[in-house]
Short mmCIF file of C-alpha atoms and ligand atoms in Angstrom, two decimals:
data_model
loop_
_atom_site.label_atom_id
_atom_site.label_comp_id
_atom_site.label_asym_id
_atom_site.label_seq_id
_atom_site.Cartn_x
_atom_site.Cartn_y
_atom_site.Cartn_z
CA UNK Q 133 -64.41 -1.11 -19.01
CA UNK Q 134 -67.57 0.81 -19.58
CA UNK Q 135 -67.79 3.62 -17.03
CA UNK Q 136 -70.94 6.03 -15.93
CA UNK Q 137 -70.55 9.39 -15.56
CA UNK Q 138 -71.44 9.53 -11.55
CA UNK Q 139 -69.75 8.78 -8.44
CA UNK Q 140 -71.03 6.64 -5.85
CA UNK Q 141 -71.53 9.12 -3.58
CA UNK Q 142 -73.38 11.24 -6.24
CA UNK Q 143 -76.03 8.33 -7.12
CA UNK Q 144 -76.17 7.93 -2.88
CA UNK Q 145 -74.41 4.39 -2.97
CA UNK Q 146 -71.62 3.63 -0.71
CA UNK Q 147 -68.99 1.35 -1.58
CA UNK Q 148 -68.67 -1.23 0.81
CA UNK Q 149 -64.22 -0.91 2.07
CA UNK Q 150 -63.79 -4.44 2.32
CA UNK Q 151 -65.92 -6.10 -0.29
CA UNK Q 152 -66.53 -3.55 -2.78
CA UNK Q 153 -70.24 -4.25 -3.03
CA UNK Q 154 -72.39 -1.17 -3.65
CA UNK Q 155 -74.62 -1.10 -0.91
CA UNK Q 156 -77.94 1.52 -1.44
CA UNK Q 157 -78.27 3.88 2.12
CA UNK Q 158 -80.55 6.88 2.65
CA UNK Q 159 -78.79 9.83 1.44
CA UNK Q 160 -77.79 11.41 5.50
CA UNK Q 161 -76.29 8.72 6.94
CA UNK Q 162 -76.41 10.58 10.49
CA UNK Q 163 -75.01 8.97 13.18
CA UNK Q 164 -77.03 5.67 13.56
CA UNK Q 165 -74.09 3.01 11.73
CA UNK Q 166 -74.70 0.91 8.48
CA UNK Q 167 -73.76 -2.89 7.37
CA UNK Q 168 -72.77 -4.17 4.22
CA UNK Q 169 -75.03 -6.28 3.13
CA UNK Q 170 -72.89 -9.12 2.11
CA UNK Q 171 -69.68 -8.99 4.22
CA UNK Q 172 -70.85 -7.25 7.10
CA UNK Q 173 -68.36 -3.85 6.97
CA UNK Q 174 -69.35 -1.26 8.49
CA UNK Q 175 -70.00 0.89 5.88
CA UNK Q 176 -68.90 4.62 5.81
CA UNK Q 177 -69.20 7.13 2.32
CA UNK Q 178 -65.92 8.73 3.33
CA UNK Q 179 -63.06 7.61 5.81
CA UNK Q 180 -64.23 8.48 8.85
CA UNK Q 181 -62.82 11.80 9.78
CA UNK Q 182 -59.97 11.29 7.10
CA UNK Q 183 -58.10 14.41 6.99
CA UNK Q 184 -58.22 14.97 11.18
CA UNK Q 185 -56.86 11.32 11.16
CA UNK Q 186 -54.35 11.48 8.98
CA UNK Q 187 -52.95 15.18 9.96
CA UNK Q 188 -52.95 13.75 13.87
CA UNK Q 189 -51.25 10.08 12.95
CA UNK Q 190 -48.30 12.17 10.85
CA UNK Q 191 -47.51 14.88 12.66
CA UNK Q 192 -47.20 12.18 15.78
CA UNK Q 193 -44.94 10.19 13.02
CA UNK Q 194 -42.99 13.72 12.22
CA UNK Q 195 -42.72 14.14 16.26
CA UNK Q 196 -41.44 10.53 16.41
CA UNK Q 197 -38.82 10.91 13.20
CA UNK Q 198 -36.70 13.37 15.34
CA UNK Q 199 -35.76 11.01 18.21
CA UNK Q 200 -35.43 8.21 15.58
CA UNK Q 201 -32.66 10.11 13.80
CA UNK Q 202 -31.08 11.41 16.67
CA UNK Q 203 -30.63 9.08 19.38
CA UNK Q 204 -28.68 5.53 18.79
CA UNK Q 205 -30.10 3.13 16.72
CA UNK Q 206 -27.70 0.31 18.62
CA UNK Q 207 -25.37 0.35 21.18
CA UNK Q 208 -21.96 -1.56 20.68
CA UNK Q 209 -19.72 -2.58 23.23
CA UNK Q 210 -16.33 -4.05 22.73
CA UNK Q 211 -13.12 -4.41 24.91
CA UNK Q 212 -14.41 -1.87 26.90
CA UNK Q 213 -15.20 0.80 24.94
CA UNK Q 214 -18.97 1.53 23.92
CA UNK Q 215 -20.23 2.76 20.57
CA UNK Q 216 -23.73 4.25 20.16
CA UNK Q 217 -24.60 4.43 15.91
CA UNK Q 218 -27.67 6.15 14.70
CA UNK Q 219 -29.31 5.72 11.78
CA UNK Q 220 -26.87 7.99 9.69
CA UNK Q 221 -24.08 7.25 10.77
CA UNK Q 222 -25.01 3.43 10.21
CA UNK Q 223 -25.62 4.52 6.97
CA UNK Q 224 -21.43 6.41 6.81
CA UNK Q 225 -20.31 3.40 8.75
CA UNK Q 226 -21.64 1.18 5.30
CA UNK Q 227 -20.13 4.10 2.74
CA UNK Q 228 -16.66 3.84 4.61
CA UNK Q 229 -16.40 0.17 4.46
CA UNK Q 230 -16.93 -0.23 1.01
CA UNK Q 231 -20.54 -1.35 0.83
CA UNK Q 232 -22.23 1.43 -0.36
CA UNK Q 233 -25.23 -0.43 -2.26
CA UNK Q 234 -26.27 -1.67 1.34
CA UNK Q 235 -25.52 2.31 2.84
CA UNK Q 236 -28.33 3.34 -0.49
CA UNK Q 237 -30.90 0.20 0.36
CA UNK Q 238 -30.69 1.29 4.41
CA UNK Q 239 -30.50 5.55 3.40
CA UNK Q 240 -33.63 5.13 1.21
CA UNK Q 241 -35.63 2.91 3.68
CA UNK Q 242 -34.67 4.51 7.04
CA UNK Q 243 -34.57 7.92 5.96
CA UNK Q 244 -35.44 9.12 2.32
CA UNK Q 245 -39.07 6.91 2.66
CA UNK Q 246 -40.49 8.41 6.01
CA UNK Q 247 -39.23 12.08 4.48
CA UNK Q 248 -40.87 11.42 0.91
CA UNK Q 249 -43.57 9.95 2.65
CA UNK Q 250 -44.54 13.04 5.31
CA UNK Q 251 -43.91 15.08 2.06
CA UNK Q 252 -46.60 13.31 0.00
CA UNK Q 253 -49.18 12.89 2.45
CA UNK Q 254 -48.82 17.04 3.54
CA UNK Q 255 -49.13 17.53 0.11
CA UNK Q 256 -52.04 15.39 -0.51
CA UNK Q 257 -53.73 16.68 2.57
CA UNK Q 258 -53.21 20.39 1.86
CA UNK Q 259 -54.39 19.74 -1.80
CA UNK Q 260 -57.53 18.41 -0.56
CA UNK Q 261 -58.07 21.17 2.20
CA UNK Q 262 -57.47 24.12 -0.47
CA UNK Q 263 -60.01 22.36 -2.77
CA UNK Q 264 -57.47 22.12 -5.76
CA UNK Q 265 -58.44 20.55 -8.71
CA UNK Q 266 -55.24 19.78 -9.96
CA UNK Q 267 -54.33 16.40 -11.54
CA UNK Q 268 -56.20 14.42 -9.61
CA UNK Q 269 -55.19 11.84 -11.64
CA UNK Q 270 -51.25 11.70 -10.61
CA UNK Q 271 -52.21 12.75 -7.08
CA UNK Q 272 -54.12 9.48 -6.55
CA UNK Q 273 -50.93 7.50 -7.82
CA UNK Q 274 -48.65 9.51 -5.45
CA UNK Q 275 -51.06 8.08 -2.55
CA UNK Q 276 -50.87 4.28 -3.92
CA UNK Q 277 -47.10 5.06 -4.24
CA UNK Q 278 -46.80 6.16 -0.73
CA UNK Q 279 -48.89 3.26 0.46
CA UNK Q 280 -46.44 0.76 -1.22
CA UNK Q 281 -43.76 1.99 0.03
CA UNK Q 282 -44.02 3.00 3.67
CA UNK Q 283 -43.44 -0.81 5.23
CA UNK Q 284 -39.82 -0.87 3.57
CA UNK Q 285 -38.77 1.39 6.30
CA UNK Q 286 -39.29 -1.49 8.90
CA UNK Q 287 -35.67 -2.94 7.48
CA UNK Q 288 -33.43 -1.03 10.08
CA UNK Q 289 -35.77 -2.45 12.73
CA UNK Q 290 -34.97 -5.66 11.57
CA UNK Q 291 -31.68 -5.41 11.06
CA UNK Q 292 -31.55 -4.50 14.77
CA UNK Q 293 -33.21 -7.52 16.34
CA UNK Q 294 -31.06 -9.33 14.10
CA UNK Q 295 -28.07 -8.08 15.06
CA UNK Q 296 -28.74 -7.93 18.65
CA UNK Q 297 -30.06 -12.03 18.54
CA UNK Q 298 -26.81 -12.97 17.15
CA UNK Q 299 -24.36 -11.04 18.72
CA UNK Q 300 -24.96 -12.13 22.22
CA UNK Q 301 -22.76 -14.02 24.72
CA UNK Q 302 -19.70 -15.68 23.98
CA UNK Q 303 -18.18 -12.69 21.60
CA UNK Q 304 -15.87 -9.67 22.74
CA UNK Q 305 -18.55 -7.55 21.40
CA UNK Q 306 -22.32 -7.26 22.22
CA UNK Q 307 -24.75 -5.13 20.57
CA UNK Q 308 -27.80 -3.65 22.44
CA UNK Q 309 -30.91 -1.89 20.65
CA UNK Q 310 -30.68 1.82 21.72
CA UNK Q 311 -33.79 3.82 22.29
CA UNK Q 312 -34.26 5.14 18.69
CA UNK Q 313 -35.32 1.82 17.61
CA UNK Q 314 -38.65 2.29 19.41
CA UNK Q 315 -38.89 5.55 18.32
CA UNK Q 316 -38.06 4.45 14.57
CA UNK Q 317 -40.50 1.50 14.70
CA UNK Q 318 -43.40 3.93 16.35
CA UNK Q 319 -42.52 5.76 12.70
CA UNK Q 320 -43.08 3.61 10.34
CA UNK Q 321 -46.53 2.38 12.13
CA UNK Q 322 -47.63 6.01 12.50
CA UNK Q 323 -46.99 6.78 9.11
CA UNK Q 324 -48.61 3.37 7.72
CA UNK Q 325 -52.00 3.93 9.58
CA UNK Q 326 -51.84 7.92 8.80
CA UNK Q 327 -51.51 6.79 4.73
CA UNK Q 328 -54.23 4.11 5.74
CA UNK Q 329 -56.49 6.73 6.91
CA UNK Q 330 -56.48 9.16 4.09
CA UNK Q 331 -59.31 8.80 1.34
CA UNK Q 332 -57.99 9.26 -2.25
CA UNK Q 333 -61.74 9.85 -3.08
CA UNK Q 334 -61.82 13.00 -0.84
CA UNK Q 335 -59.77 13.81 -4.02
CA UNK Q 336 -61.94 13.52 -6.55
CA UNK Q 337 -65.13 14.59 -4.14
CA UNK Q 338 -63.88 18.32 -4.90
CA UNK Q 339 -63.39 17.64 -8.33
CA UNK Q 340 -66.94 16.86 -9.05
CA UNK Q 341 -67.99 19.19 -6.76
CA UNK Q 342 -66.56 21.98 -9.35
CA UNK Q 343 -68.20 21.15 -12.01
CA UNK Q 344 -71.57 20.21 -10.40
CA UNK J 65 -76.44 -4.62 -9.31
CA UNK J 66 -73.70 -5.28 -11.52
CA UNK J 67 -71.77 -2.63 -11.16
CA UNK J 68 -68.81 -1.60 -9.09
CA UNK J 69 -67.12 2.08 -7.55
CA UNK J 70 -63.69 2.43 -8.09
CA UNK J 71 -62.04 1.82 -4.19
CA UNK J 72 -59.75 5.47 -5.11
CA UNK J 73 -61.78 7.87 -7.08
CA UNK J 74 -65.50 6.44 -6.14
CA UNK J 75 -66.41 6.49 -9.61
CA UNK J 76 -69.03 4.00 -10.63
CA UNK J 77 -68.35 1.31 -13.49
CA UNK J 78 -70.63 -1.23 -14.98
CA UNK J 79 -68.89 -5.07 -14.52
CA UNK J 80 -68.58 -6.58 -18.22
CA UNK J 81 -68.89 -9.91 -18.76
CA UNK J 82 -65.91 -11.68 -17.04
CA UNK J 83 -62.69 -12.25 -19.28
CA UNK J 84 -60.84 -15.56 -18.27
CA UNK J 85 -57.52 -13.06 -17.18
CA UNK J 86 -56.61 -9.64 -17.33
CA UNK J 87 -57.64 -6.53 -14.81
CA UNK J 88 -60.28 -4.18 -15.11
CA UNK J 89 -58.97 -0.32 -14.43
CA UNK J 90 -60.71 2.66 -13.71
CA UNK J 91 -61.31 4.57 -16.65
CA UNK J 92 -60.82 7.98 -14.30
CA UNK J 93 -58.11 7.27 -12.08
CA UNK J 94 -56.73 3.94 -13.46
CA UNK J 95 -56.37 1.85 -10.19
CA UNK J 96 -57.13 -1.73 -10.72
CA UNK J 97 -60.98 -2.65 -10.30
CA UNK J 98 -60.42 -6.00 -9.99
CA UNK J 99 -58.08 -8.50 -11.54
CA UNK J 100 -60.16 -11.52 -12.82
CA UNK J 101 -57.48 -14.99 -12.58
CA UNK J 102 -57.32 -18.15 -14.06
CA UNK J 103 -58.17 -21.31 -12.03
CA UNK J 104 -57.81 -18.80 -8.94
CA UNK J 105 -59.04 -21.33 -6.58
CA UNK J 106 -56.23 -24.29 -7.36
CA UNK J 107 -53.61 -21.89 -7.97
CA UNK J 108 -54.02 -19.92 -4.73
CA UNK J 109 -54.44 -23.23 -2.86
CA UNK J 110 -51.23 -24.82 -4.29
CA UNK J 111 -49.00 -21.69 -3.83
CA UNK J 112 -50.36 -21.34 -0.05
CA UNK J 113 -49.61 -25.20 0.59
CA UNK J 114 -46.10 -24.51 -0.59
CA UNK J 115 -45.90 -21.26 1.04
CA UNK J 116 -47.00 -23.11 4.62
CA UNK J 117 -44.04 -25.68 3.97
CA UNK J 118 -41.38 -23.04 3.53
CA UNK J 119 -42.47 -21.34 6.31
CA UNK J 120 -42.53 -23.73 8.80
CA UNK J 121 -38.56 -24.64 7.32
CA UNK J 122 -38.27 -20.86 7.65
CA UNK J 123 -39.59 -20.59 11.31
CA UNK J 124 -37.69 -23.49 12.48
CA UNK J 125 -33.87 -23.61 11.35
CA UNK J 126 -31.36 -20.83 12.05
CA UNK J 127 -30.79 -18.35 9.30
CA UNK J 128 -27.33 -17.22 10.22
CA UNK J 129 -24.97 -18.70 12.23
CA UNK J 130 -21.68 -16.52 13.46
CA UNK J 131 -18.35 -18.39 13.72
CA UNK J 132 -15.57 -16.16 15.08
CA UNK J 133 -12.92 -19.30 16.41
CA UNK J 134 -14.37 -21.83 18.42
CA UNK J 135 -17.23 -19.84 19.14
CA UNK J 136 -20.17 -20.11 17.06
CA UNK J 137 -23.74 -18.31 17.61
CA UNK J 138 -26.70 -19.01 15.71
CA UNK J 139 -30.24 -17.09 15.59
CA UNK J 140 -33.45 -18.30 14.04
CA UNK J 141 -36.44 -16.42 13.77
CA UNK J 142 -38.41 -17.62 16.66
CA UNK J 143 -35.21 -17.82 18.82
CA UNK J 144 -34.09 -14.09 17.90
CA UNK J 145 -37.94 -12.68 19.32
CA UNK J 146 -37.44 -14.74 22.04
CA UNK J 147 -33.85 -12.93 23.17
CA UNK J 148 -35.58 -9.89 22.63
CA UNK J 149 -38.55 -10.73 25.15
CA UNK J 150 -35.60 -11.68 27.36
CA UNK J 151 -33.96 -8.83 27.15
CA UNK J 152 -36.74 -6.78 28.06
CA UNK J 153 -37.58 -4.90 24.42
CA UNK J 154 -41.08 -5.79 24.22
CA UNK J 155 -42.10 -3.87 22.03
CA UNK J 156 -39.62 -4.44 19.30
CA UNK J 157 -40.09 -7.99 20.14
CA UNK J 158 -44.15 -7.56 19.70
CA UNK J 159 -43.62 -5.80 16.28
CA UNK J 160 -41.16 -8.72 14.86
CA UNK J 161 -43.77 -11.45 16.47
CA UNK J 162 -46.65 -10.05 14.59
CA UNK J 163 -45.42 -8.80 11.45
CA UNK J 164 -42.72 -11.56 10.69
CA UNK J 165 -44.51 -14.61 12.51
CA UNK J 166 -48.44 -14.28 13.11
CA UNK J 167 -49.43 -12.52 11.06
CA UNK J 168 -47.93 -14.50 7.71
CA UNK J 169 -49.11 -17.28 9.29
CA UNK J 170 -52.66 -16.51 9.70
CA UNK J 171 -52.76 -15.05 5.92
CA UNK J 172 -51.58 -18.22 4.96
CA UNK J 173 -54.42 -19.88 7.07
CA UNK J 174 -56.79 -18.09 6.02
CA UNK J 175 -56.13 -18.55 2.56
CA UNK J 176 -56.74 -22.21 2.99
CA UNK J 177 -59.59 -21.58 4.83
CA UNK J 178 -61.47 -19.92 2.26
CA UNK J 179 -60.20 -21.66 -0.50
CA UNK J 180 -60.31 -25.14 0.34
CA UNK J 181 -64.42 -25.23 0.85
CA UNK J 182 -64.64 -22.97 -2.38
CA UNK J 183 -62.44 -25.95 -4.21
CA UNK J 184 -64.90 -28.32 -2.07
CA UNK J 185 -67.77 -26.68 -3.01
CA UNK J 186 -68.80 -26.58 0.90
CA UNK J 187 -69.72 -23.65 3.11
CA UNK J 188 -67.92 -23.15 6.56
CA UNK J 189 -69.05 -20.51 8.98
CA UNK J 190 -66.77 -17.32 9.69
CA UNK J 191 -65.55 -17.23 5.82
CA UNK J 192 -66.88 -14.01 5.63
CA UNK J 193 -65.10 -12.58 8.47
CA UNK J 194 -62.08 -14.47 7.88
CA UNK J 195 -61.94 -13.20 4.17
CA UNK J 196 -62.73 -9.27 5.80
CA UNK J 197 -59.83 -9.96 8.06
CA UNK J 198 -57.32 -11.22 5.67
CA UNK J 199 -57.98 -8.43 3.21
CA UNK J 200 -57.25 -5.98 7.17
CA UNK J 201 -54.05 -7.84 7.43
CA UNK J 202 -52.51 -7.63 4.20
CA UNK J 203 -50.24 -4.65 4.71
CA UNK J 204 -48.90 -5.77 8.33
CA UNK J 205 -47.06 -8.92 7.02
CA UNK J 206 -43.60 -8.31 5.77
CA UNK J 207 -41.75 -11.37 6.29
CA UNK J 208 -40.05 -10.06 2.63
CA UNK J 209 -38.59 -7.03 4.47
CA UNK J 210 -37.17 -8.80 7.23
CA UNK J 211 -35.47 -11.33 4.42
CA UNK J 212 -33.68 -8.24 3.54
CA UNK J 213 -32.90 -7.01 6.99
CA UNK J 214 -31.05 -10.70 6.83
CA UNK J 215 -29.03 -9.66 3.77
CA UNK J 216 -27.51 -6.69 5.33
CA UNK J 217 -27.08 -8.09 8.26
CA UNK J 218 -25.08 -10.61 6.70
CA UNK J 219 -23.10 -7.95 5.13
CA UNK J 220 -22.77 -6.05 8.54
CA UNK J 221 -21.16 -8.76 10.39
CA UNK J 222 -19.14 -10.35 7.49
CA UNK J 223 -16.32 -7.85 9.05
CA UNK J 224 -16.50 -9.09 12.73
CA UNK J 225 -17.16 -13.06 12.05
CA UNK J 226 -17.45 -15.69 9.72
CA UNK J 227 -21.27 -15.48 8.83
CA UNK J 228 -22.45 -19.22 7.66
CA UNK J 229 -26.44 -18.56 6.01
CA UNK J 230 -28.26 -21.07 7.45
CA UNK J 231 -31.34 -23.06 6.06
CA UNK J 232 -33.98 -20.51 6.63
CA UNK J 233 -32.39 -18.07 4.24
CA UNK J 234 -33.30 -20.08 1.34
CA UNK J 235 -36.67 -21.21 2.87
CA UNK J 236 -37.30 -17.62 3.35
CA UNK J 237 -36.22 -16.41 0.27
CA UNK J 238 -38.24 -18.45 -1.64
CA UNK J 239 -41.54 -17.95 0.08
CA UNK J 240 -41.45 -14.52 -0.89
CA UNK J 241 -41.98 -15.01 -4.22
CA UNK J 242 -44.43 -18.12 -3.22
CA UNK J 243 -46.32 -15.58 -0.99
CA UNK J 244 -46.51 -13.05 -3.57
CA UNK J 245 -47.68 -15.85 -6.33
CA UNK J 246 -50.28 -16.99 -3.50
CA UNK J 247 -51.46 -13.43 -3.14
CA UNK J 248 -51.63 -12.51 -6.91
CA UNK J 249 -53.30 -15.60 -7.36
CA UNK J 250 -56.53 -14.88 -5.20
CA UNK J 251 -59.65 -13.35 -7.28
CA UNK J 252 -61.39 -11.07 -4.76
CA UNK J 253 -64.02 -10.39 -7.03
CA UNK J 254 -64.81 -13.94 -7.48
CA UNK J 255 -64.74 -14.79 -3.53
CA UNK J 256 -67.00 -12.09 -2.80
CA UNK J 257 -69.23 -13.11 -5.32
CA UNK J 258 -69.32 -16.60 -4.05
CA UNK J 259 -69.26 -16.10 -0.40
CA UNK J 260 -72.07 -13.69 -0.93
CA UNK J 261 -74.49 -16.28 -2.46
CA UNK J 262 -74.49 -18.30 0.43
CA UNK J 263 -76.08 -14.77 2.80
ZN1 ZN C 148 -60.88 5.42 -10.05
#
């Protein structure tokens, strides 16, 4: 692959987000919107307001993780007696009975990917706010990493509709969702548009600025 | 203008004559450019055809029914959104509809949409839309998450009941992998190029 030595933005092109068609757009865009002229996108240089996005959708996701983790995750009633689980201890319940593979696969989804994921994006965020020009390079991998990853954490959610279609009437025990699940799911949408939002280019727009 | 800006580091790179296979990646930041495929059109049409099958088997049947003595529960996909709607948790009920049922759907629909007047050699109206809103859709279906979500719920319950996997489980497990072939199939760079002769 035969590269130039410019950006887009440096030769005043703008690549169009959906199609990938350099489109050719007076160099201040101003406010007045622009089309790609093959698909129709509205075209923008950057993600609009990118870092303001992003910083409002995760701290709203951060906000949201602390219900999540702390209220019950599902409600189980049997004989008489009610049971209210969160997310962790879910995750003990698994370790205790002996399947500890499924306690990793529900640990990793429901709470090590939101965490490495709010980690990851404050880190990518700050980087680009303090203008470092640090390995750009493995910073734009960490952001396709975290953008890979982030939808895995919709298993527990799953888990819980499943669990709460199928144990319903007819059984000594019932299982309700409990009001983390909302909280949970408003998590891992949060944090999916907040990852959607940043621009990895923002990245490299302070790199060239350096050595221009 | 044959060249193309990387979508992650906005660096600009002139488009070399197409090889049959193989992707193209950034020379700065190495994220794919585009993946060129191999009778993309046929192979993304097939895949999708089978994917539609499966998941209409997958939709339909129960994936786990729950014996505990003479009582017996089963849940399908479509019947498990609907408890939740009836149990008033709309919004978890909303989230599972879209992500697990519409929206695979319509990906799948919209694959055949585009593809089967680029096999045809026909134009239809909306393709470019259609194309835009696939490629805005992508990341919301995750029918291969909620296959897991099956798994462990199948090991959750294994304590309190006899859990029987029903039909769907191996409909569903299978059109992951179909999906993802489907998917991995489709040349972007092509599709542009030909939807874009028609404008
Ligand atoms: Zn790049």
């Amino acid at each position: 692959m035969k590269a130039t030595h410019a950006s887009a933005r440096q030769l005043g092109l703008v690549s169009c987000h959906a199609c990938h068609l350099l489109n050719r757009i007076p160099k201040v865009l101003g406010h007045a919107f622009a089309y790609c002229s093959r698909c129709g996108e509205e075209l923008h240089q950057r993600k609009p307001n990118s870092l303001k996005r992003t910083w409002a959708l995760l701290i709203a996701a951060m906000v949201f993780y602390i219900p999540a983790n702390v209220l019950p995750m599902t409600i189980t009633s049997a004989l008489g007696t009610t049971q209210a689980d969160t997310i962790m201890s879910g995750v003990i319940y698994f370790v205790t009975s002996g399947s500890w593979e499924i306690a990793l696969v529900i640990f990793t989804a429901s709470i090590f990917v939101p965490f490495l994921k709010f980690t990851i994006l404050i880190y990518l965020l700050l980087s680009v706010q303090f203008k470092s020009i640090k390995r750009p390079k493995n910073r734009t991998r960490l952001y396709r990493f975290t953008e890979a990853i982030g939808r895995w954490s919709m298993l527990d959610i799953y888990v819980v509709t499943i669990l709460v279609a199928l144990v319903k009437l007819g059984f000594l025990a019932d299982i309700e969702a409990g009001p983390a699940a909302i909280y949970f799911a408003a998590v891992v949408v949060t944090t999916m548009i907040a990852a959607e939002s940043f621009d990895p280019r923002l990245i490299w727009d302070v790199v060239e600025e350096k050595h221009e | 203008m044959h060249q193309i800006a990387c979508h992650e580091c906005d660096l600009i790179h002139d488009i070399p004559p197409m090889p049959s296979r193989g992707a193209a990646c950034c020379v700065r930041c190495g994220s794919v450019l585009f993946r060129a495929q191999e009778n993309s059109i046929d192979r993304t049409l097939a895949w999708t055809i089978a994917g539609l099958v499966l998941y209409v088997v997958g939709v339909s049947f129960p994936f786990l029914a729950m014996k505990n003595g003479p009582i017996s529960n089963e849940t399908g996909l479509l019947t498990g959104i609907q408890l939740l709607f009836d149990q008033g948790i709309i919004p978890l009920a909303t989230l599972v509809l879209l992500t697990c049922v519409l929206i695979p759907l319509l990906q799948m629909l919209g694959l055949l949409y585009i593809f089967i007047p680029l096999k045809l050699n026909i134009r239809v109206k909306y393709a470019v839309p259609v194309f835009r809103l696939f490629k805005h859709i992508k990341p919301w279906s995750m029918m291969e998450i909620y296959m897991l979500g099956i798994l462990v719920s199948i090991v959750k319950l294994g304590k309190m009941a006899t859990i029987v996997p029903g039909l769907a489980v191996i409909a569903f497990g299978l059109l992951i992998f179909v999906l993802s072939f489907a998917l991995s199939a489709v040349d972007e760079h092509m599709v542009w190029e030909k939807l874009g002769e028609d404008s």
